[in-house]
mmCIF file of C-alpha atoms in Angstrom:
data_model
loop_
_atom_site.group_PDB
_atom_site.id
_atom_site.type_symbol
_atom_site.label_atom_id
_atom_site.label_comp_id
_atom_site.label_asym_id
_atom_site.label_seq_id
_atom_site.Cartn_x
_atom_site.Cartn_y
_atom_site.Cartn_z
ATOM 1 C CA MET A 1 13.650 25.619 33.324
ATOM 2 C CA ASN A 2 15.953 28.694 33.768
ATOM 3 C CA ALA A 3 19.497 29.444 32.652
ATOM 4 C CA ASP A 4 20.667 28.057 36.303
ATOM 5 C CA GLY A 5 19.146 24.579 35.674
ATOM 6 C CA PRO A 6 15.799 23.171 36.752
ATOM 7 C CA GLY A 7 13.441 25.151 38.977
ATOM 8 C CA LEU A 8 12.489 24.070 42.422
ATOM 9 C CA ARG A 9 9.241 22.498 41.371
ATOM 10 C CA GLU A 10 11.064 20.287 38.741
ATOM 11 C CA ARG A 11 13.837 19.136 41.025
ATOM 12 C CA LYS A 12 11.100 18.146 43.574
ATOM 13 C CA LYS A 13 9.697 15.982 40.868
ATOM 14 C CA GLN A 14 12.925 14.295 40.184
ATOM 15 C CA ALA A 15 13.716 13.670 43.719
ATOM 16 C CA VAL A 16 10.191 12.042 43.986
ATOM 17 C CA ARG A 17 10.986 10.103 40.999
ATOM 18 C CA GLN A 18 14.222 8.924 41.968
ATOM 19 C CA GLN A 19 13.096 8.013 45.473
ATOM 20 C CA ILE A 20 10.563 5.866 43.823
ATOM 21 C CA SER A 21 12.931 4.248 41.713
ATOM 22 C CA ASP A 22 15.118 3.527 44.683
ATOM 23 C CA VAL A 23 12.512 2.071 46.688
ATOM 24 C CA ALA A 24 11.320 -0.085 44.271
ATOM 25 C CA THR A 25 15.135 -1.338 43.226
ATOM 26 C CA ARG A 26 15.681 -2.400 47.064
ATOM 27 C CA LEU A 27 12.586 -4.205 46.961
ATOM 28 C CA PHE A 28 13.105 -5.849 43.896
ATOM 29 C CA LEU A 29 16.609 -6.886 44.738
ATOM 30 C CA GLU A 30 15.239 -8.025 48.215
ATOM 31 C CA ARG A 31 12.114 -9.937 46.805
ATOM 32 C CA GLY A 32 12.681 -10.381 43.091
ATOM 33 C CA PHE A 33 10.871 -8.375 40.456
ATOM 34 C CA GLU A 34 7.567 -10.460 40.115
ATOM 35 C CA ASN A 35 7.104 -10.816 43.923
ATOM 36 C CA VAL A 36 6.718 -7.089 44.350
ATOM 37 C CA THR A 37 3.636 -4.997 43.807
ATOM 38 C CA ILE A 38 3.109 -1.572 42.651
ATOM 39 C CA ALA A 39 1.023 -0.879 45.825
ATOM 40 C CA GLU A 40 3.768 -1.976 48.091
ATOM 41 C CA ILE A 41 6.246 0.207 46.462
ATOM 42 C CA ALA A 42 4.065 3.311 46.967
ATOM 43 C CA ALA A 43 3.677 2.493 50.653
ATOM 44 C CA ALA A 44 7.419 1.999 51.237
ATOM 45 C CA ALA A 45 8.112 5.140 49.478
ATOM 46 C CA GLY A 46 5.495 7.053 51.377
ATOM 47 C CA VAL A 47 3.275 8.001 47.908
ATOM 48 C CA ALA A 48 0.164 7.146 46.613
ATOM 49 C CA LYS A 49 -0.250 4.300 43.643
ATOM 50 C CA MET A 50 -1.383 6.685 41.542
ATOM 51 C CA THR A 51 2.013 8.892 41.950
ATOM 52 C CA VAL A 52 4.071 5.795 41.451
ATOM 53 C CA THR A 53 2.066 4.881 38.009
ATOM 54 C CA ASN A 54 2.397 8.709 36.748
ATOM 55 C CA TYR A 55 6.024 8.599 37.074
ATOM 56 C CA PHE A 56 6.404 5.191 35.745
ATOM 57 C CA PRO A 57 3.459 3.651 33.803
ATOM 58 C CA ARG A 58 5.236 0.618 33.189
ATOM 59 C CA LYS A 59 6.346 -1.465 36.305
ATOM 60 C CA GLU A 60 9.547 -2.372 34.154
ATOM 61 C CA ASP A 61 10.626 0.945 34.108
ATOM 62 C CA LEU A 62 10.995 1.121 37.759
ATOM 63 C CA VAL A 63 13.991 -0.671 37.020
ATOM 64 C CA PHE A 64 14.963 0.919 33.628
ATOM 65 C CA ASP A 65 14.400 4.074 35.202
ATOM 66 C CA GLN A 66 16.740 5.829 32.493
ATOM 67 C CA HIS A 67 14.918 3.855 29.701
ATOM 68 C CA ALA A 68 14.204 7.639 28.047
ATOM 69 C CA GLU A 69 18.310 7.975 27.712
ATOM 70 C CA LEU A 70 19.117 4.306 26.878
ATOM 71 C CA VAL A 71 16.667 4.870 23.793
ATOM 72 C CA SER A 72 17.956 8.273 22.814
ATOM 73 C CA HIS A 73 21.652 7.863 23.606
ATOM 74 C CA ALA A 74 23.082 6.799 20.356
ATOM 75 C CA ALA A 75 21.046 8.848 18.141
ATOM 76 C CA GLN A 76 21.893 11.916 20.163
ATOM 77 C CA VAL A 77 25.694 10.841 20.113
ATOM 78 C CA VAL A 78 25.215 10.945 15.853
ATOM 79 C CA ALA A 79 23.393 13.996 16.076
ATOM 80 C CA ASP A 80 26.314 15.680 18.131
ATOM 81 C CA ARG A 81 29.162 14.210 15.990
ATOM 82 C CA GLU A 82 31.889 16.580 15.200
ATOM 83 C CA SER A 83 32.690 18.286 11.502
ATOM 84 C CA GLY A 84 34.127 15.593 9.727
ATOM 85 C CA GLU A 85 33.129 12.378 11.746
ATOM 86 C CA SER A 86 31.251 9.798 10.576
ATOM 87 C CA ALA A 87 28.427 8.037 12.684
ATOM 88 C CA LEU A 88 30.417 5.142 13.320
ATOM 89 C CA THR A 89 33.524 7.065 14.787
ATOM 90 C CA ALA A 90 30.864 8.975 17.001
ATOM 91 C CA LEU A 91 29.361 6.161 18.291
ATOM 92 C CA GLN A 92 32.750 4.457 18.909
ATOM 93 C CA ARG A 93 33.857 7.557 20.749
ATOM 94 C CA GLY A 94 30.705 7.817 22.706
ATOM 95 C CA TYR A 95 30.968 4.172 23.722
ATOM 96 C CA PHE A 96 34.313 4.157 25.152
ATOM 97 C CA ASP A 97 33.455 7.827 26.671
ATOM 98 C CA ALA A 98 30.310 5.941 28.555
ATOM 99 C CA LEU A 99 32.379 2.718 29.396
ATOM 100 C CA HIS A 100 34.914 4.677 31.322
ATOM 101 C CA ARG A 101 32.662 6.384 33.079
ATOM 102 C CA GLY A 102 30.947 3.140 34.236
ATOM 103 C CA ASP A 103 27.732 4.274 32.399
ATOM 104 C CA ALA A 104 24.518 2.103 32.787
ATOM 105 C CA SER A 105 24.293 2.288 28.827
ATOM 106 C CA THR A 106 27.236 -0.011 28.674
ATOM 107 C CA GLY A 107 25.738 -2.592 31.004
ATOM 108 C CA ILE A 108 28.051 -2.225 33.787
ATOM 109 C CA ALA A 109 26.106 -2.619 36.927
ATOM 110 C CA GLY A 110 26.386 -4.536 40.246
ATOM 111 C CA VAL A 111 25.993 -8.355 40.134
ATOM 112 C CA ARG A 112 22.568 -8.035 42.155
ATOM 113 C CA PHE A 113 21.296 -5.605 39.583
ATOM 114 C CA VAL A 114 22.378 -7.768 36.902
ATOM 115 C CA GLU A 115 20.949 -10.987 38.321
ATOM 116 C CA LEU A 116 17.478 -9.199 38.639
ATOM 117 C CA ILE A 117 17.498 -8.104 35.119
ATOM 118 C CA THR A 118 18.606 -11.408 33.608
ATOM 119 C CA GLY A 119 16.522 -13.326 35.955
ATOM 120 C CA SER A 120 12.962 -11.877 35.048
ATOM 121 C CA SER A 121 11.560 -12.689 31.517
ATOM 122 C CA ALA A 122 9.469 -9.435 31.854
ATOM 123 C CA LEU A 123 12.584 -7.247 32.477
ATOM 124 C CA GLN A 124 14.122 -9.472 29.441
ATOM 125 C CA ALA A 125 11.167 -8.563 27.302
ATOM 126 C CA ARG A 126 11.575 -4.962 28.192
ATOM 127 C CA LEU A 127 15.023 -4.665 27.379
ATOM 128 C CA ARG A 128 14.592 -6.163 23.996
ATOM 129 C CA GLU A 129 12.023 -3.331 23.469
ATOM 130 C CA ILE A 130 14.221 -0.599 24.419
ATOM 131 C CA GLU A 131 17.034 -1.958 22.040
ATOM 132 C CA GLU A 132 14.817 -1.834 19.171
ATOM 133 C CA GLN A 133 13.588 1.691 20.054
ATOM 134 C CA ARG A 134 17.047 2.789 20.361
ATOM 135 C CA GLU A 135 17.615 1.244 16.823
ATOM 136 C CA THR A 136 14.629 3.103 15.523
ATOM 137 C CA ALA A 137 15.547 6.443 16.985
ATOM 138 C CA LEU A 138 18.972 5.781 15.373
ATOM 139 C CA ALA A 139 17.786 5.019 12.056
ATOM 140 C CA VAL A 140 15.739 8.471 12.502
ATOM 141 C CA GLU A 141 18.750 10.475 13.085
ATOM 142 C CA LEU A 142 20.709 8.758 10.253
ATOM 143 C CA ALA A 143 17.859 9.188 7.837
ATOM 144 C CA GLU A 144 18.001 12.949 8.725
ATOM 145 C CA GLY A 145 21.653 13.303 8.592
ATOM 146 C CA THR A 146 21.908 11.816 5.356
ATOM 147 C CA GLU A 147 18.757 13.576 3.858
ATOM 148 C CA MET A 148 17.522 10.186 3.094
ATOM 149 C CA PRO A 149 13.856 8.561 3.390
ATOM 150 C CA ALA A 150 13.429 6.708 6.846
ATOM 151 C CA ASP A 151 12.783 3.883 5.147
ATOM 152 C CA ASP A 152 15.800 3.613 3.031
ATOM 153 C CA ILE A 153 17.502 0.346 3.130
ATOM 154 C CA THR A 154 20.944 1.782 3.523
ATOM 155 C CA VAL A 155 19.585 3.741 6.691
ATOM 156 C CA LEU A 156 17.729 0.553 8.023
ATOM 157 C CA VAL A 157 20.596 -1.718 7.550
ATOM 158 C CA ALA A 158 23.358 0.994 8.820
ATOM 159 C CA ALA A 159 21.209 1.498 12.043
ATOM 160 C CA ALA A 160 20.670 -2.092 12.956
ATOM 161 C CA GLU A 161 24.572 -2.750 12.473
ATOM 162 C CA LEU A 162 25.333 -0.057 14.729
ATOM 163 C CA ALA A 163 22.784 -0.661 17.216
ATOM 164 C CA ALA A 164 24.087 -4.178 17.251
ATOM 165 C CA VAL A 165 27.295 -3.471 18.650
ATOM 166 C CA HIS A 166 25.897 -1.731 21.587
ATOM 167 C CA ARG A 167 23.425 -4.415 22.007
ATOM 168 C CA VAL A 168 26.037 -7.367 22.033
ATOM 169 C CA LEU A 169 28.325 -5.324 24.274
ATOM 170 C CA PHE A 170 25.780 -4.866 26.428
ATOM 171 C CA ARG A 171 24.870 -8.201 26.904
ATOM 172 C CA GLN A 172 28.711 -9.140 27.230
ATOM 173 C CA ALA A 173 28.924 -6.877 30.239
ATOM 174 C CA LEU A 174 25.983 -8.457 31.869
ATOM 175 C CA GLN A 175 27.268 -12.179 31.460
ATOM 176 C CA LEU A 176 30.445 -10.941 32.627
ATOM 177 C CA THR A 177 29.555 -9.563 35.689
ATOM 178 C CA LEU A 178 27.359 -12.839 36.082
ATOM 179 C CA ALA A 179 30.617 -14.806 35.658
ATOM 180 C CA GLY A 180 32.059 -12.909 38.673
ATOM 181 C CA GLU A 181 34.571 -10.645 36.603
ATOM 182 C CA PRO A 182 35.916 -7.667 38.569
ATOM 183 C CA ARG A 183 34.861 -4.359 37.043
ATOM 184 C CA ALA A 184 38.321 -3.519 36.123
ATOM 185 C CA SER A 185 38.490 -6.636 33.933
ATOM 186 C CA ILE A 186 35.258 -6.242 32.517
ATOM 187 C CA VAL A 187 36.055 -2.821 31.512
ATOM 188 C CA ASN A 188 39.186 -4.055 29.903
ATOM 189 C CA ARG A 189 37.633 -6.727 28.123
ATOM 190 C CA LEU A 190 34.564 -4.578 26.763
ATOM 191 C CA THR A 191 37.267 -2.313 25.543
ATOM 192 C CA ALA A 192 38.973 -5.316 23.413
ATOM 193 C CA MET A 193 35.699 -6.677 21.976
ATOM 194 C CA ALA A 194 34.562 -2.613 21.032
ATOM 195 C CA GLU A 195 37.917 -2.029 19.460
ATOM 196 C CA GLU A 196 37.318 -5.215 17.417
ATOM 197 C CA ALA A 197 33.602 -4.691 16.730
ATOM 198 C CA PHE A 198 33.942 -1.340 15.388
ATOM 199 C CA ALA A 199 36.892 -2.251 13.558
ATOM 200 C CA ARG A 200 34.756 -4.838 11.631
ATOM 201 C CA LEU A 201 32.102 -2.322 10.534
ATOM 202 C CA ALA A 202 34.488 0.230 9.091
ATOM 203 C CA PRO A 203 34.916 -1.020 5.824
ATOM 204 C CA SER A 204 31.245 -0.517 5.243
ATOM 205 C CA LEU A 205 30.273 2.013 7.713
ATOM 206 C CA GLY A 206 33.578 4.404 8.015
ATOM 207 C CA ASP A 207 32.670 6.773 5.784
ATOM 208 C CA TYR A 208 28.735 6.700 6.081
ATOM 209 C CA ALA A 209 26.879 9.798 7.513
ATOM 210 C CA VAL A 210 29.986 12.123 7.834
ATOM 211 C CA ARG A 211 29.201 15.437 8.812
#
């Protein structure tokens, strides 16, 4: 990668990865996650089966193609918090920024995509894994930021509470989408829920992990 961004080879790899993910998502939406094989995805994308598995070792991550970002997002927000800002404040600000961008990390998505996720036990299980990994990544960052051991109980509880807000709000976004709420209404309702959720954590975590 140079100062101007990814090189040609990397851009080509990213384009192939996105093409495979897009084709897979289309097939999943048409036929259901369990009814589409890797071989069929490869044929439809015009690539070898091994190419699909090289980019996506797990079939579920063809749907959660941004799983790495979903795992690391909260920890990165805390790592980038401003001077004098607590982890809680940084995560609250980060959530509202993502929400009003319509970022996938908030659960904002089209109804067919939400139906795809909620209708598959395999995708639900992968989502729970991603949520657990996100909590672990957040705990690691909090431990480093407070110069405490990674297994410190305060670190672990704080990570669990902070990650839980994102998990609950994400699930609420899915449920509101399934209920037929318009996107603007979902954003407004999630904003109110998030304000209350973060406020409830303020007494215990408002001054925790202040930079």
